[in-house]
Structures are given as C-alpha cells and as structure tokens.
Coordinates of C-alpha atoms in Angstrom, one line a residue:
Chain A
M1 CA 81.8 -49.9 145.0
P2 CA 84.0 -48.1 147.6
A3 CA 81.3 -45.7 148.6
G4 CA 78.8 -48.5 149.1
S5 CA 81.2 -50.6 151.2
A6 CA 82.2 -47.6 153.2
F7 CA 78.5 -47.0 154.2
G8 CA 78.1 -50.7 154.9
N9 CA 81.1 -50.8 157.1
W10 CA 80.0 -47.6 159.0
W11 CA 76.4 -49.0 159.4
S12 CA 77.6 -52.3 160.7
L13 CA 79.5 -50.5 163.5
M14 CA 76.9 -47.9 164.3
R15 CA 73.7 -50.0 163.9
P16 CA 73.4 -51.0 167.6
Y17 CA 73.8 -47.4 168.6
Y18 CA 71.2 -45.9 166.3
T19 CA 68.7 -48.7 166.7
K20 CA 69.1 -49.6 170.4
A21 CA 71.2 -47.3 172.5
Y22 CA 69.9 -43.9 171.1
Q23 CA 66.2 -44.7 170.5
E24 CA 65.1 -41.9 172.8
M25 CA 67.2 -39.4 170.8
W26 CA 65.0 -39.7 167.7
V27 CA 62.0 -38.2 169.5
G28 CA 63.9 -35.0 170.2
I29 CA 65.4 -34.9 166.7
G30 CA 61.9 -35.2 165.2
I31 CA 60.6 -32.4 167.4
M32 CA 63.5 -30.1 166.6
T33 CA 63.1 -30.8 162.8
V34 CA 59.4 -29.9 163.0
L35 CA 60.2 -26.7 165.0
Y36 CA 62.8 -25.6 162.6
Y37 CA 60.5 -26.2 159.7
K38 CA 57.8 -24.1 161.4
V39 CA 60.2 -21.3 162.1
S40 CA 61.8 -21.2 158.7
Y41 CA 59.0 -22.1 156.3
G42 CA 55.7 -22.0 158.3
A43 CA 54.3 -18.8 157.0
A44 CA 55.4 -19.4 153.4
S45 CA 53.7 -22.8 153.1
L46 CA 50.5 -21.7 154.9
N47 CA 50.2 -18.7 152.6
K48 CA 49.6 -21.0 149.7
V49 CA 46.7 -23.0 151.1
C50 CA 45.1 -20.9 153.8
S51 CA 43.2 -17.6 154.0
K52 CA 45.0 -14.3 154.6
R53 CA 43.8 -14.3 158.3
L54 CA 45.4 -17.7 159.0
T55 CA 48.5 -16.6 157.2
E56 CA 48.8 -13.6 159.4
L57 CA 48.3 -15.9 162.4
S58 CA 51.1 -18.0 161.2
L59 CA 53.4 -15.0 161.4
F60 CA 53.5 -15.7 165.1
I61 CA 54.9 -19.1 164.3
S62 CA 57.5 -17.8 161.9
V63 CA 60.0 -15.8 163.9
R64 CA 61.6 -14.4 160.8
D65 CA 58.5 -12.7 159.7
L66 CA 58.1 -10.9 163.0
F67 CA 60.9 -8.6 162.0
I68 CA 59.6 -7.4 158.7
N69 CA 58.5 -4.0 160.0
T70 CA 61.4 -3.6 162.4
P71 CA 63.7 -0.7 161.5
K72 CA 67.1 -1.8 160.4
W73 CA 68.9 -0.2 163.3
F74 CA 67.3 -2.8 165.6
G75 CA 69.7 -5.4 164.2
Y76 CA 69.0 -8.8 162.7
P77 CA 68.8 -11.9 164.9
I78 CA 71.9 -14.0 164.5
F79 CA 70.1 -17.2 163.5
F80 CA 68.6 -16.0 160.2
Y81 CA 70.0 -17.6 157.0
S82 CA 68.7 -14.8 154.8
E83 CA 67.2 -11.4 154.9
P84 CA 63.5 -11.3 156.1
K85 CA 60.8 -11.0 153.5
L86 CA 59.8 -7.5 152.7
S87 CA 56.1 -8.2 152.2
L88 CA 53.5 -10.3 153.9
I89 CA 52.2 -11.8 150.7
N90 CA 54.6 -13.4 148.3
Chain B
M1 CA 77.9 0.3 164.2
T2 CA 75.5 -2.3 165.7
M3 CA 75.0 -3.9 162.3
N4 CA 78.8 -4.2 161.8
L5 CA 79.4 -5.8 165.1
F6 CA 76.8 -8.6 164.6
N7 CA 77.7 -9.2 160.9
Q8 CA 80.4 -11.7 162.0
F9 CA 77.6 -14.0 163.4
L10 CA 75.6 -14.2 160.2
S11 CA 75.5 -17.7 158.9
P12 CA 77.8 -17.6 155.8
T13 CA 76.3 -18.3 152.4
F14 CA 77.8 -18.5 148.9
L15 CA 75.4 -18.1 146.0
G16 CA 72.5 -19.1 148.2
L17 CA 74.2 -22.2 149.6
P18 CA 74.8 -22.3 153.3
L19 CA 78.5 -22.8 154.1
I20 CA 77.7 -23.8 157.7
A21 CA 77.7 -27.4 156.5
I22 CA 81.3 -27.1 155.4
A23 CA 82.2 -25.4 158.7
L24 CA 80.6 -28.3 160.6
M25 CA 82.7 -30.8 158.7
A26 CA 85.9 -29.2 159.7
P27 CA 86.4 -31.2 162.9
C28 CA 86.0 -34.5 161.0
L29 CA 88.9 -33.6 158.7
L30 CA 91.3 -32.6 161.4
Y31 CA 91.6 -35.7 163.4
P32 CA 93.4 -38.9 162.3
S33 CA 91.3 -42.1 162.0
P34 CA 92.2 -45.1 164.2
A35 CA 94.8 -47.2 162.5
P36 CA 94.2 -50.9 161.9
W37 CA 97.6 -51.8 163.3
W38 CA 98.4 -52.4 167.0
Q39 CA 100.5 -49.4 167.8
S40 CA 99.7 -46.0 166.3
N41 CA 101.9 -42.9 165.8
R42 CA 102.4 -40.3 168.5
W43 CA 99.5 -38.1 167.4
T44 CA 97.0 -40.8 167.3
T45 CA 98.2 -42.2 170.7
L46 CA 97.9 -38.7 172.2
Q47 CA 94.4 -38.4 170.8
N48 CA 93.4 -41.8 172.1
W49 CA 94.8 -41.1 175.5
F50 CA 92.9 -37.8 175.7
I51 CA 89.6 -39.4 174.7
G52 CA 90.2 -42.4 177.1
S53 CA 91.0 -40.1 180.1
F54 CA 88.0 -37.9 179.4
I55 CA 85.6 -40.8 179.1
K56 CA 86.9 -42.4 182.2
Q57 CA 86.4 -39.2 184.1
I58 CA 82.9 -38.4 182.7
L59 CA 81.5 -42.0 183.0
S60 CA 82.9 -42.9 186.5
P61 CA 79.8 -41.7 188.4
I62 CA 77.4 -43.3 185.9
N63 CA 76.3 -46.9 186.1
T64 CA 76.8 -49.5 183.4
K65 CA 73.5 -48.7 181.6
G66 CA 74.7 -45.2 180.8
H67 CA 78.0 -46.4 179.3
S68 CA 76.4 -46.7 175.9
W69 CA 76.6 -42.9 175.8
A70 CA 80.4 -43.0 175.9
L71 CA 80.7 -42.7 172.1
L72 CA 78.2 -39.8 172.0
L73 CA 79.8 -37.8 174.8
A74 CA 83.3 -38.2 173.5
T75 CA 82.3 -37.2 170.0
L76 CA 80.3 -34.3 171.3
M77 CA 83.2 -33.1 173.4
V78 CA 85.8 -33.3 170.6
F79 CA 83.3 -31.7 168.2
L80 CA 82.5 -28.7 170.4
I81 CA 86.0 -28.1 171.5
T82 CA 87.2 -28.1 167.9
L83 CA 84.5 -25.8 166.7
N84 CA 85.0 -23.4 169.5
T85 CA 88.8 -23.2 169.2
L86 CA 88.8 -23.1 165.4
G87 CA 86.4 -20.1 165.6
L88 CA 89.0 -18.1 167.4
L89 CA 91.1 -18.0 164.3
P90 CA 90.8 -14.7 162.4
Y91 CA 88.1 -14.6 159.6
T92 CA 86.6 -18.0 160.6
F93 CA 83.0 -18.6 161.3
T94 CA 82.0 -20.3 164.7
P95 CA 79.0 -22.5 164.2
T96 CA 78.5 -22.7 168.0
T97 CA 77.6 -19.0 168.1
Q98 CA 74.3 -20.0 166.4
L99 CA 71.5 -20.7 168.9
S100 CA 69.9 -23.0 166.4
L101 CA 72.9 -25.4 166.4
N102 CA 73.2 -25.4 170.2
M103 CA 69.5 -26.0 170.8
A104 CA 69.7 -28.8 168.2
F105 CA 72.3 -30.4 170.4
A106 CA 70.7 -29.6 173.8
V107 CA 67.0 -30.5 173.2
P108 CA 67.3 -34.0 171.8
L109 CA 70.1 -35.0 174.2
W110 CA 68.3 -33.6 177.3
L111 CA 64.9 -35.1 176.1
A112 CA 66.6 -38.5 175.6
T113 CA 67.8 -38.5 179.2
V114 CA 64.3 -37.6 180.4
I115 CA 62.6 -40.3 178.3
M116 CA 65.2 -42.9 179.4
G117 CA 64.4 -42.0 183.0
F118 CA 60.7 -42.3 182.5
R119 CA 61.0 -45.5 180.5
N120 CA 63.4 -47.4 182.8
S121 CA 62.2 -46.3 186.2
P122 CA 59.2 -43.8 186.1
T123 CA 58.8 -43.7 189.9
H124 CA 62.5 -42.8 190.4
A125 CA 62.3 -40.2 187.6
L126 CA 59.2 -38.6 189.1
G127 CA 60.9 -38.7 192.5
H128 CA 63.5 -36.2 191.2
L129 CA 60.7 -33.5 191.2
L130 CA 60.6 -33.5 195.0
P131 CA 63.8 -33.3 197.1
E132 CA 64.0 -35.5 200.2
G133 CA 63.0 -33.9 203.5
T134 CA 60.7 -31.3 202.0
P135 CA 58.2 -29.9 204.6
T136 CA 54.6 -30.9 203.6
P137 CA 53.2 -27.4 203.0
L138 CA 56.0 -26.7 200.5
V139 CA 55.4 -29.8 198.5
P140 CA 53.1 -28.4 195.8
I141 CA 55.2 -25.3 195.2
L142 CA 58.4 -27.2 195.1
I143 CA 57.1 -29.7 192.6
I144 CA 56.2 -26.8 190.3
I145 CA 59.6 -25.2 190.8
E146 CA 61.5 -28.5 190.1
S147 CA 59.4 -29.1 187.0
I148 CA 60.2 -25.6 185.7
S149 CA 63.9 -26.2 186.5
L150 CA 63.7 -29.5 184.6
L151 CA 62.1 -27.8 181.5
I152 CA 64.6 -24.9 181.5
R153 CA 67.6 -27.2 181.3
P154 CA 67.8 -27.5 177.5
L155 CA 67.3 -23.8 177.1
A156 CA 70.1 -23.1 179.7
L157 CA 72.4 -25.6 178.0
G158 CA 72.0 -24.1 174.5
V159 CA 71.9 -20.4 175.6
R160 CA 75.0 -20.8 177.9
L161 CA 77.2 -22.0 175.0
T162 CA 75.8 -19.5 172.5
A163 CA 76.1 -16.5 174.9
N164 CA 79.6 -17.3 176.1
L165 CA 81.0 -17.7 172.7
T166 CA 79.1 -14.8 171.2
A167 CA 80.1 -12.4 174.0
G168 CA 83.7 -13.4 173.7
H169 CA 83.8 -12.9 169.9
L170 CA 82.0 -9.5 170.3
L171 CA 84.5 -8.3 172.9
I172 CA 87.5 -9.4 170.8
Q173 CA 86.0 -7.5 167.8
L174 CA 85.3 -4.4 169.9
V175 CA 88.8 -4.2 171.5
S176 CA 90.6 -5.0 168.2
S177 CA 88.5 -2.3 166.4
A178 CA 89.5 0.2 169.1
A179 CA 93.2 -0.8 168.9
F180 CA 93.2 -0.5 165.1
S181 CA 91.5 2.9 165.1
L182 CA 93.8 4.3 167.8
L183 CA 97.0 2.8 166.2
L184 CA 98.2 6.0 164.4
S185 CA 96.7 8.7 166.6
Q186 CA 97.2 7.4 170.1
T187 CA 99.8 4.7 170.0
T188 CA 100.0 4.3 173.8
A189 CA 96.3 3.7 174.1
A190 CA 96.5 1.3 171.1
S191 CA 99.3 -0.7 172.7
L192 CA 97.2 -1.0 176.0
A193 CA 94.3 -2.2 173.9
V194 CA 96.6 -4.8 172.2
G195 CA 97.7 -6.0 175.6
L196 CA 94.1 -6.3 176.7
L197 CA 93.3 -8.1 173.4
L198 CA 96.1 -10.6 174.1
L199 CA 94.7 -11.4 177.6
L200 CA 91.2 -11.6 176.1
T201 CA 92.3 -14.1 173.5
I202 CA 93.9 -16.3 176.1
L203 CA 90.6 -16.0 178.1
E204 CA 88.6 -16.9 175.1
V205 CA 90.7 -20.0 174.4
A206 CA 90.0 -21.1 177.9
V207 CA 86.3 -20.3 177.7
A208 CA 86.0 -22.2 174.4
M209 CA 87.4 -25.4 176.0
I210 CA 85.6 -25.0 179.3
Q211 CA 82.2 -24.3 177.8
A212 CA 82.5 -27.5 175.6
Y213 CA 83.4 -29.4 178.8
V214 CA 80.6 -27.9 180.8
F215 CA 78.0 -28.8 178.1
V216 CA 79.1 -32.4 178.1
L217 CA 79.5 -32.6 181.8
L218 CA 75.9 -31.3 182.4
L219 CA 74.6 -33.8 179.9
S220 CA 76.4 -36.6 181.8
L221 CA 74.9 -35.4 185.0
Y222 CA 71.4 -35.4 183.5
L223 CA 72.1 -38.9 182.3
Q224 CA 73.3 -40.0 185.7
E225 CA 70.1 -38.8 187.3
N226 CA 68.0 -40.8 184.9
V227 CA 69.9 -44.1 184.5

C-alpha cells in the first residue's frame, strides 16, 4: 500500500533521530502536552468528578475560565480557540 | 475598536474545526522535495545551497556531538521563516502570532539542551550558573540570578517571536485602517499613510526573517553551551 510504504520509508530515515538524537525533546513535549491539557480542559474535566470547591480551585489552572466575568471591552486573549464559557457549572 | 484590532489574531475555525493545522502544513507544500537524481533543477539547487550555507554558519561553533541537531535547526528555520513571511500576505493567518505555538517550540527545545547538558557533563552544566572570576561575597546572589536567567530563556524565546510579529501586524492594520478611512476626505494624509505603510511592510518582511533567524540562533547558542 503506498501510504504504508511512505510511512515505512519516512520512519527508516527518521528513526535514529527520534529514538537516539532527540531523546531529551520528548520530556519537554510531554510537559507541554500536560500543560496545554490543563489550560484547555482542566476545569471541565474536574467539574465532573470533584466537588464545587475543587472545581472553583481548578479555575486558577484554566486560564480561559479566568475571563468569564471580564467585561467584553477588556478584549480576549489571542490564544483562545473559542469563546469562554458563560457559567461556572456546565 | 480594540476588539476589531485583535480579531485578526483569533485562531481560525470552520464549523468548530481549527484551521491552524492547515496553516501549519502550508510550508510543507511550498518547497520541492529532494530529487533522486544527481543534479536537481535551479530551484532545488538554490534551496539546497541556502540550507547548506545556513547550517554551516549555525553549526560552525558547535562541536560534533551537537551536529545531530542540524536537521532540526534547518527545518525550524525554514518553517518559521515561511510561516512569518506567508503571514504578511493580506487575509492570511500567521500561526507564529500565537504564544501557544511559540512556547511549544521554545520549551521542549530549550529543555532538551538543558537535559543534554546535565546528562553529558553535569559539572560543566552547573558551572554555567557561576561566571568565572566572581568575587566570593557575590557568589550566592549570582547563582540565583543566573538560575533565573536560565529559567526565563524559553519564555523570552517564545514571547520575543510572538510580540514582534503581533506588534508588526497590529501596526500594519492600524496604518492601513487610517489610510483607508482618510482616502476620500484627506487624500494627502492618506498618501502619507500609504507611504508609511510601504516602509512598514518592508520592515515587517525583514523582521519576519530576522526573528526566525534569532530564534534558531539562540537555540544553537544554548546547544553550544550544553554540548
């Protein structure tokens, strides 16, 4: 299959880089992935399993939810994908 | 008015799907792949010459251990320079104005250099936290200052690129809005604004290329320290 052989060709060329040369890179990639998850979805996921107090605490983790009560003239941070949620509880 | 100015930096979505993924694939589609035959066409030869010269210049102060980063640094340079310059076209979205993208580049790459340093020669890496010839009373405070400067590097890397590009795009939008609104009522002022816009655009093309180069250069310097 062309797609399978393309991936195989690419992997045979890039394998020494991803497995040996750039080992230290994966640590930072993992940390950034966790941070992005916390910022984007931290409050939403905690809301389902934790009490209301813990959920409110998680608002400090989720930057997006900090701007819920901010008047619209303040402006939206440029790194949001969508509009902030309008209520604390989904 | 503030809302309209910053709307250009909102990550584009279409029916809930983020279009930034397509924007990030644009550089991959623009450059020819290396040909399997011995001599390529003029465009590929020019591309290869540029990448070869750039890598020679960037890697010359780094020892052999760090040369495995050649592919990464060349790719990063071409990627950033293409994203930055494509973003100067009208009605295009510049992914490098997003702090999330620039921090996603800066943090893993900087952290990789630090971990490499501590893994290969931890004493040498720790030695970077105290400059040679420091007077003894200043040693504790200087170690703290050097540690802070080490930790602030990824933030500076990401924010520098974001701020430079965002500021440039914002200026271009401000001046072009002024020129457009003054076009019919005060033509002289509008023509001066258009002249300023032309100079600003030339500046922004230069800034786009320079900022990409600075990002990669600083990373190569951090690599040089730790290898």
